[in-house]
Each structure stands twice: as structure tokens, then as C-alpha cells.
Amino acid sequence: INLMPYRNIQLVVDEFYHIVKRGVEERSIFLDDEAHFRFVNSLLMFNDRKAVPWSMRAFWEQRDPSSLGDYVPKEPLVEIHAFALVKNHFHLLVRQLQKEGISVFAKKLGGYSYYFNKKYKRVGPLFQGRFKAILIKNEEQLKNVFVYIHTNPIALIEPGWKEKGIKNFQQINQFLKNYRWSSYLDYLSENNFPNLTKRKFFLELLGGNSNCNKEIEFWIRYKTDINKINKIKNIILE
């Protein structure tokens, strides 16, 4: 997927966008569970035209899925349909609800930098420039981005899998079903971060929870088969 800087495209209300933002110099921006939770909480709390309710400071310190509770932004900037946090970057699939909603949301998410720098005693920018975004133009692209985001964490245990293929289908499939820092578990009916994402659209588009699972497994199996084919080719060439 080729991503374009947001300044080169018009961000339109009611359209879907794939958003990516990386750590400066590819540095890790999620170093432990606390940092992951903080960012998940930020996705919920900063998705609001109104200011963050700092009176709820205790909210930021919770360390379990129920910490998101029933909190709902008063004036949400976007609908978050899918997300994944992957060590040195994050992916979001969102629908813009307000004019400049994505830009405002991305700017507010920069508040995570303050938390990160304070916790790890560092200075300077945490994120690499501006966020990148691509407009989702059709249903097929929506499905592809949904799969792309939810399989992105595979790189954490099998670097280069997109080019080289996957060695072990069962291992990767199980890994994704236990990886809590994405919306995939909620699409499998697991109670992970249920209040964060709007899942009705994709559940209807893909045909329910089981079909969401099948879409992901189909891609993993395809990449596993590609790996086997490449091995056979190498044996023949040798």
C-alpha cells in the first residue's frame, strides 16, 4: 500500500482513510504494556473536539481492558474501525466525522509524546513528521486494508514475512489471536477494547465475526503457501 502525506490529499467528511504514523528514526514508541495501554486510552480520549477531561486523571492509570469502561467522546472527530500498534508505528482505519477531524485527532495524539518523554526521560520529537493517509476508494480496498492492518503485527515475530512468506501458519494464526494491541480480538467477539472501535460496518461488510476470522486466515495461509512455493523453487534451482 502506497501512503500519501495528508497535505497532498483532501480529507473529506464521511470518507474512510488508512492512517499511519511512525516513530522518529524508526525508533520504538511502545516499550511496555503501560505504554500500549496509555496509547489505547489516548485513542479514545483524544478523539473529541472538546478538551480531554483531565478531571478523570485516574482513568489514565488503569491497566486492564475494562479501564475504557463506557466512556464516549462528546464530539468525536472520527470513527475508529480498526487499529494496530506495532512497536515503532501505528495503523488506524477511520472514517472522518468532522471537517479536519483526522488532522485535529492526529495533532491531539501527539500528546502521547509528552507522556513517553516524561516516562523514559528523553527529549525531542517522538513521531516522524506528519501522519500519512490514503483514501479508501472502494469496497475491495476496504477489505484489503482491514486485513493489512490486522496482520501487520506478524512482523514482530517474523520480520520480512510480507516478502518472504510465512513459515508456520498455526504459530502466526495463534499469535494474532493472542495479540491484544489491535482491534482483531474485538472482531473475534473477544472483550478486548470493545468501546474503542465501531465494528458494525465491517461485520456487515464481511459477513460476521467468523468471516472476519476467515479473511485474516486466508491471507496468512496464502503467505504460508507462497513460502513453500519459494522453497521448492530454490531446491529446483540448486
Coordinates of C-alpha atoms in Angstrom, one line a residue:
I1 CA 0.0 0.0 0.0
N2 CA 1.5 3.3 -1.0
L3 CA 0.7 6.0 1.5
M4 CA 0.5 9.7 0.7
P5 CA 1.2 12.6 3.0
Y6 CA -2.0 14.1 4.2
R7 CA -1.1 17.6 2.9
N8 CA -1.4 16.2 -0.7
I9 CA -4.9 14.9 -0.4
Q10 CA -8.2 16.4 0.7
L11 CA -9.6 14.8 3.8
V12 CA -13.3 14.5 3.2
V13 CA -16.1 14.0 5.8
D14 CA -17.7 10.6 5.8
E15 CA -14.8 9.0 3.8
F16 CA -12.6 6.2 5.0
Y17 CA -8.8 6.7 5.4
H18 CA -5.9 4.4 6.4
I19 CA -3.7 6.4 8.7
V20 CA -0.1 5.5 9.6
K21 CA 2.4 7.3 11.9
R22 CA 5.9 6.2 12.8
G23 CA 8.4 6.8 15.5
V24 CA 11.2 9.3 14.5
E25 CA 14.2 7.4 13.0
E26 CA 12.1 4.2 13.2
R27 CA 12.5 4.2 17.0
S28 CA 10.2 2.1 19.2
I29 CA 7.3 4.1 20.6
F30 CA 5.7 1.3 22.6
L31 CA 8.2 -0.2 25.1
D32 CA 5.9 -1.9 27.6
D33 CA 2.3 -2.8 28.4
E34 CA 1.8 0.5 30.2
A35 CA 2.8 2.5 27.1
H36 CA 0.4 0.4 25.0
F37 CA -2.5 1.0 27.4
R38 CA -1.7 4.7 27.5
F39 CA -1.9 4.9 23.8
V40 CA -5.1 2.9 23.5
N41 CA -6.6 5.2 26.1
S42 CA -5.4 8.2 24.1
L43 CA -7.2 6.9 21.0
L44 CA -10.4 7.1 23.0
M45 CA -9.8 10.2 25.0
F46 CA -8.3 12.4 22.2
N47 CA -11.0 11.5 19.7
D48 CA -13.0 14.5 20.7
R49 CA -13.4 18.1 19.5
K50 CA -13.7 19.1 23.2
A51 CA -10.7 19.1 25.5
V52 CA -9.6 16.0 27.4
P53 CA -11.4 15.8 30.8
W54 CA -8.3 16.0 32.9
S55 CA -10.5 15.6 36.0
M56 CA -10.5 11.9 35.0
R57 CA -6.8 11.5 35.7
A58 CA -7.4 8.2 37.4
F59 CA -8.6 6.9 34.0
W60 CA -5.1 7.2 32.5
E61 CA -3.6 4.9 35.2
Q62 CA -5.9 1.9 34.7
R63 CA -4.1 -1.2 33.4
D64 CA -6.9 -3.5 32.1
P65 CA -9.4 -3.6 29.3
S66 CA -12.2 -2.5 31.5
S67 CA -10.4 0.8 32.1
L68 CA -12.1 2.1 28.9
G69 CA -15.4 1.5 30.6
D70 CA -18.4 3.2 29.0
Y71 CA -16.6 6.4 28.2
V72 CA -17.9 8.0 25.0
P73 CA -16.4 11.2 23.4
K74 CA -18.8 14.1 23.3
E75 CA -17.9 15.3 19.9
P76 CA -15.9 12.5 18.1
L77 CA -13.6 13.6 15.3
V78 CA -13.5 10.2 13.6
E79 CA -14.9 6.7 13.8
I80 CA -12.2 4.2 14.5
H81 CA -13.0 1.0 12.7
A82 CA -9.6 -0.8 13.1
F83 CA -6.3 -0.2 14.7
A84 CA -2.9 -1.9 15.4
L85 CA 0.0 -0.8 17.5
V86 CA 3.3 -2.3 16.1
K87 CA 6.4 -1.4 18.2
N88 CA 7.6 1.7 16.1
H89 CA 4.4 2.8 14.4
F90 CA 0.6 2.5 14.5
H91 CA -2.2 1.9 12.0
L92 CA -5.7 3.3 12.0
L93 CA -8.7 2.8 9.7
V94 CA -11.0 5.6 10.3
R95 CA -14.0 7.4 8.9
Q96 CA -13.8 11.2 9.2
L97 CA -16.8 12.7 11.0
Q98 CA -16.0 16.4 11.1
K99 CA -14.1 18.8 8.9
E100 CA -10.4 18.5 9.6
G101 CA -11.3 15.7 12.1
I102 CA -8.4 13.5 11.2
S103 CA -5.9 16.3 11.3
V104 CA -7.1 17.5 14.7
F105 CA -7.2 13.9 16.0
A106 CA -3.6 13.3 14.9
K107 CA -2.4 16.5 16.4
K108 CA -4.0 15.6 19.8
L109 CA -2.5 12.2 19.7
G110 CA 0.8 14.0 19.8
G111 CA 0.1 14.4 23.5
Y112 CA 1.3 10.8 23.9
S113 CA 4.8 12.2 23.2
Y114 CA 4.7 14.2 26.4
Y115 CA 3.8 11.1 28.4
F116 CA 6.5 9.0 26.6
N117 CA 9.3 11.6 27.1
K118 CA 8.5 12.1 30.7
K119 CA 8.3 8.4 31.5
Y120 CA 11.5 7.5 29.7
K121 CA 13.4 10.7 30.5
R122 CA 14.0 11.8 26.9
V123 CA 13.6 15.0 24.9
G124 CA 12.7 15.9 21.3
P125 CA 10.1 14.7 18.8
L126 CA 8.8 11.2 19.2
F127 CA 7.0 10.9 15.9
Q128 CA 8.4 11.1 12.4
G129 CA 6.9 14.2 10.8
R130 CA 3.3 14.3 9.7
F131 CA 1.0 11.3 9.6
K132 CA 0.4 9.6 6.3
A133 CA -3.0 8.8 4.9
I134 CA -4.6 7.1 2.0
L135 CA -8.2 7.5 0.9
I136 CA -10.1 4.2 0.7
K137 CA -11.9 4.3 -2.7
N138 CA -13.9 1.1 -2.9
E139 CA -15.2 -2.0 -1.1
E140 CA -12.3 -4.2 -2.2
Q141 CA -9.8 -1.7 -0.9
L142 CA -11.6 -1.5 2.4
K143 CA -11.4 -5.3 2.8
N144 CA -7.7 -5.3 1.9
V145 CA -6.8 -2.5 4.4
F146 CA -8.8 -4.3 7.1
V147 CA -6.7 -7.4 6.6
Y148 CA -3.4 -5.4 6.2
I149 CA -3.8 -3.6 9.5
H150 CA -4.7 -6.7 11.5
T151 CA -1.9 -8.8 10.0
N152 CA 0.8 -6.1 10.4
P153 CA 1.8 -7.3 13.9
I154 CA 3.1 -10.5 12.3
A155 CA 6.4 -8.6 11.7
L156 CA 7.0 -8.6 15.4
I157 CA 7.8 -12.3 15.4
E158 CA 8.5 -13.0 11.7
P159 CA 10.3 -10.0 10.1
G160 CA 10.1 -9.8 6.3
W161 CA 7.1 -12.1 6.1
K162 CA 5.4 -9.9 3.5
E163 CA 8.2 -10.5 1.0
K164 CA 9.4 -14.0 2.1
G165 CA 6.2 -15.6 3.2
I166 CA 5.2 -17.3 6.5
K167 CA 6.8 -20.4 7.8
N168 CA 4.2 -21.7 10.2
F169 CA 0.5 -21.0 9.7
Q170 CA -0.6 -22.2 13.1
Q171 CA 2.0 -20.3 15.0
I172 CA 1.2 -17.0 13.3
N173 CA -2.6 -17.6 13.5
Q174 CA -2.3 -18.2 17.2
F175 CA -0.1 -15.2 17.7
L176 CA -2.6 -12.8 16.1
K177 CA -5.4 -14.3 18.2
N178 CA -3.4 -13.5 21.4
Y179 CA -2.1 -10.1 20.3
R180 CA -4.1 -7.6 22.3
W181 CA -2.8 -4.4 20.8
S182 CA -5.1 -4.3 17.8
S183 CA -8.9 -4.4 17.1
Y184 CA -8.7 -8.0 15.8
L185 CA -9.7 -9.7 19.1
D186 CA -12.9 -7.5 19.3
Y187 CA -13.8 -8.6 15.7
L188 CA -13.5 -12.2 17.0
S189 CA -16.0 -11.4 19.8
E190 CA -13.3 -11.2 22.5
N191 CA -13.9 -8.4 25.0
N192 CA -10.6 -6.6 24.5
F193 CA -11.2 -2.9 23.8
P194 CA -14.8 -3.0 22.8
N195 CA -15.6 0.6 23.4
L196 CA -12.8 1.9 21.1
T197 CA -13.9 0.7 17.7
K198 CA -17.1 0.9 15.6
R199 CA -17.4 -2.7 14.3
K200 CA -20.9 -2.9 12.8
F201 CA -19.8 -1.7 9.4
F202 CA -17.1 -4.3 8.8
L203 CA -19.1 -7.1 10.4
E204 CA -21.9 -6.4 7.9
L205 CA -19.4 -5.9 5.0
L206 CA -17.5 -9.2 5.7
G207 CA -20.5 -11.2 7.0
G208 CA -20.0 -11.5 10.7
N209 CA -17.2 -12.4 13.2
S210 CA -16.4 -15.8 11.7
N211 CA -15.9 -14.3 8.3
C212 CA -13.6 -11.6 9.7
N213 CA -11.5 -14.5 11.0
K214 CA -11.6 -16.3 7.7
E215 CA -10.4 -13.2 5.8
I216 CA -7.3 -13.0 8.1
E217 CA -6.6 -16.7 8.0
F218 CA -6.9 -16.8 4.2
W219 CA -4.2 -14.2 3.9
I220 CA -1.9 -16.0 6.4
R221 CA -2.4 -19.3 4.6
Y222 CA -1.7 -17.7 1.2
K223 CA 1.6 -16.3 2.6
T224 CA 2.4 -19.7 4.0
D225 CA 1.9 -21.3 0.6
I226 CA 4.0 -18.7 -1.0
N227 CA 6.8 -19.5 1.4
K228 CA 6.5 -23.2 0.5
I229 CA 6.5 -22.4 -3.3
N230 CA 9.6 -20.3 -2.9
K231 CA 11.4 -23.1 -1.1
I232 CA 10.5 -25.6 -3.9
K233 CA 11.8 -23.1 -6.4
N234 CA 15.1 -22.7 -4.5
I235 CA 15.5 -26.5 -4.4
I236 CA 15.0 -26.8 -8.1
L237 CA 17.4 -24.0 -8.9
E238 CA 20.1 -25.6 -6.7

